[in-house]
mmCIF file of C-alpha atoms in Angstrom:
data_model
loop_
_atom_site.group_PDB
_atom_site.id
_atom_site.type_symbol
_atom_site.label_atom_id
_atom_site.label_comp_id
_atom_site.label_asym_id
_atom_site.label_seq_id
_atom_site.Cartn_x
_atom_site.Cartn_y
_atom_site.Cartn_z
ATOM 1 C CA GLY A 1 92.028 153.006 64.863
ATOM 2 C CA ALA A 2 90.186 152.098 68.099
ATOM 3 C CA VAL A 3 87.763 154.971 67.857
ATOM 4 C CA VAL A 4 85.068 155.094 70.580
ATOM 5 C CA SER A 5 81.983 157.182 70.090
ATOM 6 C CA GLN A 6 80.090 158.201 73.279
ATOM 7 C CA HIS A 7 76.606 159.850 73.484
ATOM 8 C CA PRO A 8 75.191 161.994 74.735
ATOM 9 C CA SER A 9 77.935 164.488 75.660
ATOM 10 C CA ARG A 10 75.655 166.256 78.146
ATOM 11 C CA VAL A 11 72.382 165.321 79.788
ATOM 12 C CA ILE A 12 70.297 166.986 82.454
ATOM 13 C CA CYS A 13 67.616 164.875 84.080
ATOM 14 C CA LYS A 14 65.177 165.123 86.957
ATOM 15 C CA SER A 15 65.708 163.213 90.193
ATOM 16 C CA GLY A 16 64.199 159.756 90.001
ATOM 17 C CA THR A 17 64.407 159.348 86.274
ATOM 18 C CA SER A 18 66.819 157.066 84.343
ATOM 19 C CA VAL A 19 69.463 158.020 81.854
ATOM 20 C CA LYS A 20 71.119 155.854 79.208
ATOM 21 C CA ILE A 21 74.654 156.496 77.975
ATOM 22 C CA GLU A 22 75.960 154.796 74.870
ATOM 23 C CA CYS A 23 79.420 153.856 73.826
ATOM 24 C CA ARG A 24 80.090 152.586 70.361
ATOM 25 C CA SER A 25 83.249 151.136 68.953
ATOM 26 C CA LEU A 26 83.484 152.427 65.395
ATOM 27 C CA ASP A 27 86.407 150.511 63.905
ATOM 28 C CA PHE A 28 86.920 147.491 66.024
ATOM 29 C CA GLN A 29 84.994 144.720 67.783
ATOM 30 C CA ALA A 30 84.906 145.353 71.468
ATOM 31 C CA THR A 31 84.388 142.257 73.578
ATOM 32 C CA THR A 32 85.127 144.370 76.607
ATOM 33 C CA MET A 33 84.360 148.000 77.509
ATOM 34 C CA PHE A 34 85.307 149.821 80.669
ATOM 35 C CA TRP A 35 83.147 152.419 82.352
ATOM 36 C CA TYR A 36 84.659 155.129 84.469
ATOM 37 C CA ARG A 37 83.250 157.949 86.632
ATOM 38 C CA GLN A 38 84.995 161.222 87.346
ATOM 39 C CA PHE A 39 83.932 163.817 89.873
ATOM 40 C CA PRO A 40 85.094 167.440 89.552
ATOM 41 C CA LYS A 41 88.788 167.939 90.167
ATOM 42 C CA GLN A 42 89.238 164.263 90.756
ATOM 43 C CA SER A 43 90.756 161.313 88.952
ATOM 44 C CA LEU A 44 88.990 158.622 86.935
ATOM 45 C CA MET A 45 87.595 155.683 88.895
ATOM 46 C CA LEU A 46 86.662 152.377 87.268
ATOM 47 C CA MET A 47 83.019 151.529 87.887
ATOM 48 C CA ALA A 48 82.530 148.392 85.899
ATOM 49 C CA THR A 49 83.720 146.291 83.021
ATOM 50 C CA SER A 50 81.157 145.240 80.453
ATOM 51 C CA ASN A 51 81.580 141.996 78.631
ATOM 52 C CA GLU A 52 79.833 141.197 75.324
ATOM 53 C CA GLY A 53 77.265 138.482 75.868
ATOM 54 C CA SER A 54 77.734 138.118 79.581
ATOM 55 C CA LYS A 55 77.263 139.980 82.844
ATOM 56 C CA ALA A 56 79.275 143.033 83.670
ATOM 57 C CA THR A 57 81.801 143.039 86.449
ATOM 58 C CA TYR A 58 81.344 145.827 88.958
ATOM 59 C CA GLU A 59 83.937 147.382 91.204
ATOM 60 C CA GLN A 60 83.520 147.286 94.935
ATOM 61 C CA GLY A 61 81.054 149.881 96.116
ATOM 62 C CA VAL A 62 79.298 150.320 92.794
ATOM 63 C CA GLU A 63 75.600 149.336 92.878
ATOM 64 C CA LYS A 64 74.911 147.032 89.977
ATOM 65 C CA ASP A 65 71.141 147.597 90.246
ATOM 66 C CA LYS A 66 71.663 151.345 89.975
ATOM 67 C CA PHE A 67 74.203 151.334 87.175
ATOM 68 C CA LEU A 68 72.896 148.889 84.625
ATOM 69 C CA ILE A 69 75.328 147.840 81.957
ATOM 70 C CA ASN A 70 74.334 146.134 78.746
ATOM 71 C CA HIS A 71 76.828 144.866 76.151
ATOM 72 C CA ALA A 72 74.648 143.079 73.669
ATOM 73 C CA SER A 73 76.798 143.465 70.600
ATOM 74 C CA LEU A 74 80.453 143.744 69.732
ATOM 75 C CA THR A 75 80.024 147.453 68.911
ATOM 76 C CA LEU A 76 77.751 148.813 71.594
ATOM 77 C CA SER A 77 77.854 149.042 75.397
ATOM 78 C CA THR A 78 75.328 151.067 77.380
ATOM 79 C CA LEU A 79 75.338 152.381 80.939
ATOM 80 C CA THR A 80 71.939 153.238 82.401
ATOM 81 C CA VAL A 81 71.798 155.289 85.582
ATOM 82 C CA THR A 82 68.491 154.285 87.173
ATOM 83 C CA SER A 83 66.558 156.420 89.569
ATOM 84 C CA ALA A 84 69.168 159.126 89.335
ATOM 85 C CA HIS A 85 69.852 161.395 92.257
ATOM 86 C CA PRO A 86 71.880 164.603 92.465
ATOM 87 C CA GLU A 87 74.826 162.718 93.947
ATOM 88 C CA ASP A 88 75.004 160.724 90.685
ATOM 89 C CA SER A 89 75.895 163.944 88.886
ATOM 90 C CA SER A 90 79.329 163.292 87.423
ATOM 91 C CA PHE A 91 81.329 162.795 84.252
ATOM 92 C CA TYR A 92 80.966 159.272 82.854
ATOM 93 C CA ILE A 93 83.563 157.964 80.396
ATOM 94 C CA CYS A 94 83.940 154.692 78.579
ATOM 95 C CA ARG A 95 87.092 153.021 77.323
ATOM 96 C CA GLY A 96 87.124 150.504 74.539
ATOM 97 C CA HIS A 97 89.761 148.489 72.912
ATOM 98 C CA GLY A 98 93.291 149.482 73.804
ATOM 99 C CA TYR A 99 93.615 152.686 75.704
ATOM 100 C CA THR A 100 91.225 154.990 73.839
ATOM 101 C CA PHE A 101 88.500 156.731 75.782
ATOM 102 C CA GLY A 102 85.143 158.044 74.652
ATOM 103 C CA SER A 103 84.503 161.799 74.864
ATOM 104 C CA GLY A 104 82.589 161.522 78.138
ATOM 105 C CA THR A 105 79.064 162.358 79.251
ATOM 106 C CA ARG A 106 78.339 165.103 81.722
ATOM 107 C CA LEU A 107 75.352 164.006 83.775
ATOM 108 C CA THR A 108 73.552 166.596 85.872
ATOM 109 C CA VAL A 109 70.684 165.434 88.031
ATOM 110 C CA VAL A 110 68.354 168.188 89.272
ATOM 111 C CA GLY B 1 96.319 153.177 94.695
ATOM 112 C CA GLU B 2 96.564 156.877 94.666
ATOM 113 C CA SER B 3 94.486 158.913 97.047
ATOM 114 C CA VAL B 4 92.164 161.328 95.398
ATOM 115 C CA GLY B 5 91.822 164.840 96.751
ATOM 116 C CA LEU B 6 89.544 167.708 96.004
ATOM 117 C CA HIS B 7 92.297 170.000 94.702
ATOM 118 C CA LEU B 8 94.488 169.053 91.798
ATOM 119 C CA PRO B 9 98.168 169.916 92.093
ATOM 120 C CA THR B 10 98.884 172.757 89.687
ATOM 121 C CA LEU B 11 101.964 173.512 87.569
ATOM 122 C CA SER B 12 102.245 176.921 86.097
ATOM 123 C CA VAL B 13 104.808 177.546 83.358
ATOM 124 C CA GLN B 14 105.726 180.241 80.914
ATOM 125 C CA GLU B 15 105.059 179.612 77.239
ATOM 126 C CA GLY B 16 108.236 178.211 75.652
ATOM 127 C CA ASP B 17 109.581 176.747 78.828
ATOM 128 C CA ASN B 18 109.852 173.009 79.465
ATOM 129 C CA SER B 19 107.360 171.372 81.817
ATOM 130 C CA ILE B 20 107.895 168.329 84.013
ATOM 131 C CA ILE B 21 104.897 166.552 85.503
ATOM 132 C CA ASN B 22 105.565 163.826 88.063
ATOM 133 C CA CYS B 23 103.571 160.809 89.152
ATOM 134 C CA ALA B 24 104.135 158.197 91.779
ATOM 135 C CA TYR B 25 102.501 154.885 90.963
ATOM 136 C CA SER B 26 101.391 152.279 93.412
ATOM 137 C CA ASN B 27 101.984 148.745 92.187
ATOM 138 C CA SER B 28 105.413 147.239 91.491
ATOM 139 C CA ALA B 29 103.643 144.613 89.389
ATOM 140 C CA SER B 30 102.457 147.235 86.871
ATOM 141 C CA ASP B 31 104.015 146.580 83.491
ATOM 142 C CA TYR B 32 102.653 149.336 81.330
ATOM 143 C CA PHE B 33 102.158 153.051 81.884
ATOM 144 C CA ILE B 34 100.414 155.785 79.978
ATOM 145 C CA TRP B 35 100.212 159.589 80.183
ATOM 146 C CA TYR B 36 96.893 161.122 79.330
ATOM 147 C CA LYS B 37 95.945 164.747 78.634
ATOM 148 C CA GLN B 38 92.403 165.806 79.612
ATOM 149 C CA GLU B 39 90.937 169.080 78.559
ATOM 150 C CA SER B 40 87.856 170.465 80.287
ATOM 151 C CA GLY B 41 84.714 168.536 79.487
ATOM 152 C CA LYS B 42 86.484 165.954 77.327
ATOM 153 C CA GLY B 43 87.665 162.407 77.686
ATOM 154 C CA PRO B 44 91.318 161.586 78.335
ATOM 155 C CA GLN B 45 93.626 161.743 75.322
ATOM 156 C CA PHE B 46 96.469 159.285 75.013
ATOM 157 C CA ILE B 47 99.844 161.091 74.857
ATOM 158 C CA ILE B 48 102.587 158.614 75.292
ATOM 159 C CA ASP B 49 103.172 155.187 76.840
ATOM 160 C CA ILE B 50 106.084 153.174 78.176
ATOM 161 C CA ARG B 51 106.572 149.532 79.085
ATOM 162 C CA SER B 52 108.214 148.502 82.307
ATOM 163 C CA ASN B 53 111.282 147.105 80.469
ATOM 164 C CA MET B 54 112.199 150.641 79.347
ATOM 165 C CA ASP B 55 113.202 153.719 81.340
ATOM 166 C CA LYS B 56 112.780 156.408 78.689
ATOM 167 C CA ARG B 57 110.621 156.944 75.656
ATOM 168 C CA GLN B 58 110.442 160.021 73.460
ATOM 169 C CA GLY B 59 107.625 161.313 71.309
ATOM 170 C CA GLN B 60 107.066 164.626 69.580
ATOM 171 C CA ARG B 61 107.870 167.273 72.180
ATOM 172 C CA VAL B 62 107.186 164.811 75.018
ATOM 173 C CA THR B 63 109.392 162.387 76.889
ATOM 174 C CA VAL B 64 108.350 159.885 79.512
ATOM 175 C CA LEU B 65 110.787 158.648 82.142
ATOM 176 C CA LEU B 66 110.221 155.575 84.277
ATOM 177 C CA ASN B 67 112.109 154.854 87.482
ATOM 178 C CA LYS B 68 110.965 151.440 88.722
ATOM 179 C CA THR B 69 113.175 151.547 91.775
ATOM 180 C CA VAL B 70 111.115 154.329 93.358
ATOM 181 C CA LYS B 71 107.990 153.740 91.344
ATOM 182 C CA HIS B 72 108.092 157.134 89.701
ATOM 183 C CA LEU B 73 106.997 158.304 86.273
ATOM 184 C CA SER B 74 107.519 161.709 84.751
ATOM 185 C CA LEU B 75 106.308 163.512 81.671
ATOM 186 C CA GLN B 76 108.467 166.131 80.119
ATOM 187 C CA ILE B 77 106.942 168.600 77.647
ATOM 188 C CA ALA B 78 109.419 170.606 75.627
ATOM 189 C CA ALA B 79 108.652 174.214 74.587
ATOM 190 C CA THR B 80 105.292 174.233 76.306
ATOM 191 C CA GLN B 81 102.503 175.969 74.412
ATOM 192 C CA PRO B 82 99.167 177.411 75.537
ATOM 193 C CA GLY B 83 97.436 174.427 73.892
ATOM 194 C CA ASP B 84 99.191 172.166 76.340
ATOM 195 C CA SER B 85 97.099 173.593 79.216
ATOM 196 C CA ALA B 86 95.085 170.742 80.601
ATOM 197 C CA VAL B 87 95.032 168.159 83.352
ATOM 198 C CA TYR B 88 97.545 165.390 82.925
ATOM 199 C CA PHE B 89 97.058 161.930 84.339
ATOM 200 C CA CYS B 90 99.405 158.986 84.590
ATOM 201 C CA ALA B 91 97.853 155.537 84.465
ATOM 202 C CA GLU B 92 99.280 152.151 85.293
ATOM 203 C CA LYS B 93 98.172 148.737 84.075
ATOM 204 C CA VAL B 94 98.715 145.858 86.442
ATOM 205 C CA ASN B 95 97.476 142.909 84.409
ATOM 206 C CA SER B 96 99.790 141.743 81.678
ATOM 207 C CA GLY B 97 98.769 140.610 78.250
ATOM 208 C CA GLY B 98 96.651 142.486 75.704
ATOM 209 C CA SER B 99 94.768 145.688 76.252
ATOM 210 C CA GLN B 100 92.031 144.468 78.551
ATOM 211 C CA GLY B 101 93.654 145.258 81.896
ATOM 212 C CA ASN B 102 92.265 147.848 84.189
ATOM 213 C CA LEU B 103 94.050 151.158 84.277
ATOM 214 C CA ILE B 104 94.674 152.756 87.642
ATOM 215 C CA PHE B 105 94.847 156.503 87.404
ATOM 216 C CA GLY B 106 96.968 158.915 89.383
ATOM 217 C CA LYS B 107 95.435 162.038 90.890
ATOM 218 C CA GLY B 108 96.299 164.335 88.036
ATOM 219 C CA THR B 109 98.209 167.588 87.619
ATOM 220 C CA LYS B 110 96.748 170.716 86.148
ATOM 221 C CA LEU B 111 99.157 172.415 83.757
ATOM 222 C CA SER B 112 98.650 176.136 83.092
ATOM 223 C CA VAL B 113 100.676 177.808 80.440
ATOM 224 C CA LYS B 114 101.063 181.574 80.651
ATOM 225 C CA PRO B 115 101.457 183.372 77.311
#
């Protein structure tokens, strides 16, 4: 149970463009999803908590206008990296119900 | 919380030996702990957990030990196999109740198993 499906697994985009990452809960209703970012050889850092039907909660230092989170249904949360820059290149991972993580999205901004 | 560096600590073991991976956690109010295994390019995979009212829990080939006095957690892997090669993270949950609390991750240890 508590399976989380994350897409895409890899994405390369040009500087200045936006990228959307999806996280779907396949066998449970997720009122809350957690979004993490992981730089190479580093640990996971919580970016924000998305809440179904309400605004996301962002961690200190995370720009909410740059990392747009939408949690419009009980099975889908999305993270959109707007106007991406090379420093946004990272591994983005979602966590759903319980302690199960998605498979991650490797974002490379060129 | 844990400081994050650019170089992961590395543990190198021979296949068949036992591995012990250590973690110091930060918050004495943490009531739940998890060990995750992360292979390259993948999300963290749940291995084993332990609640703060326990000091030891065993799974298949893995054992987690919790020492609340010194805020220390360890993961023991018996008869380590090449497939165990990965980065291992400990995580602590501070908020009690349900599965909605934030997890705070340790810095990670890279386990390399030599055949």
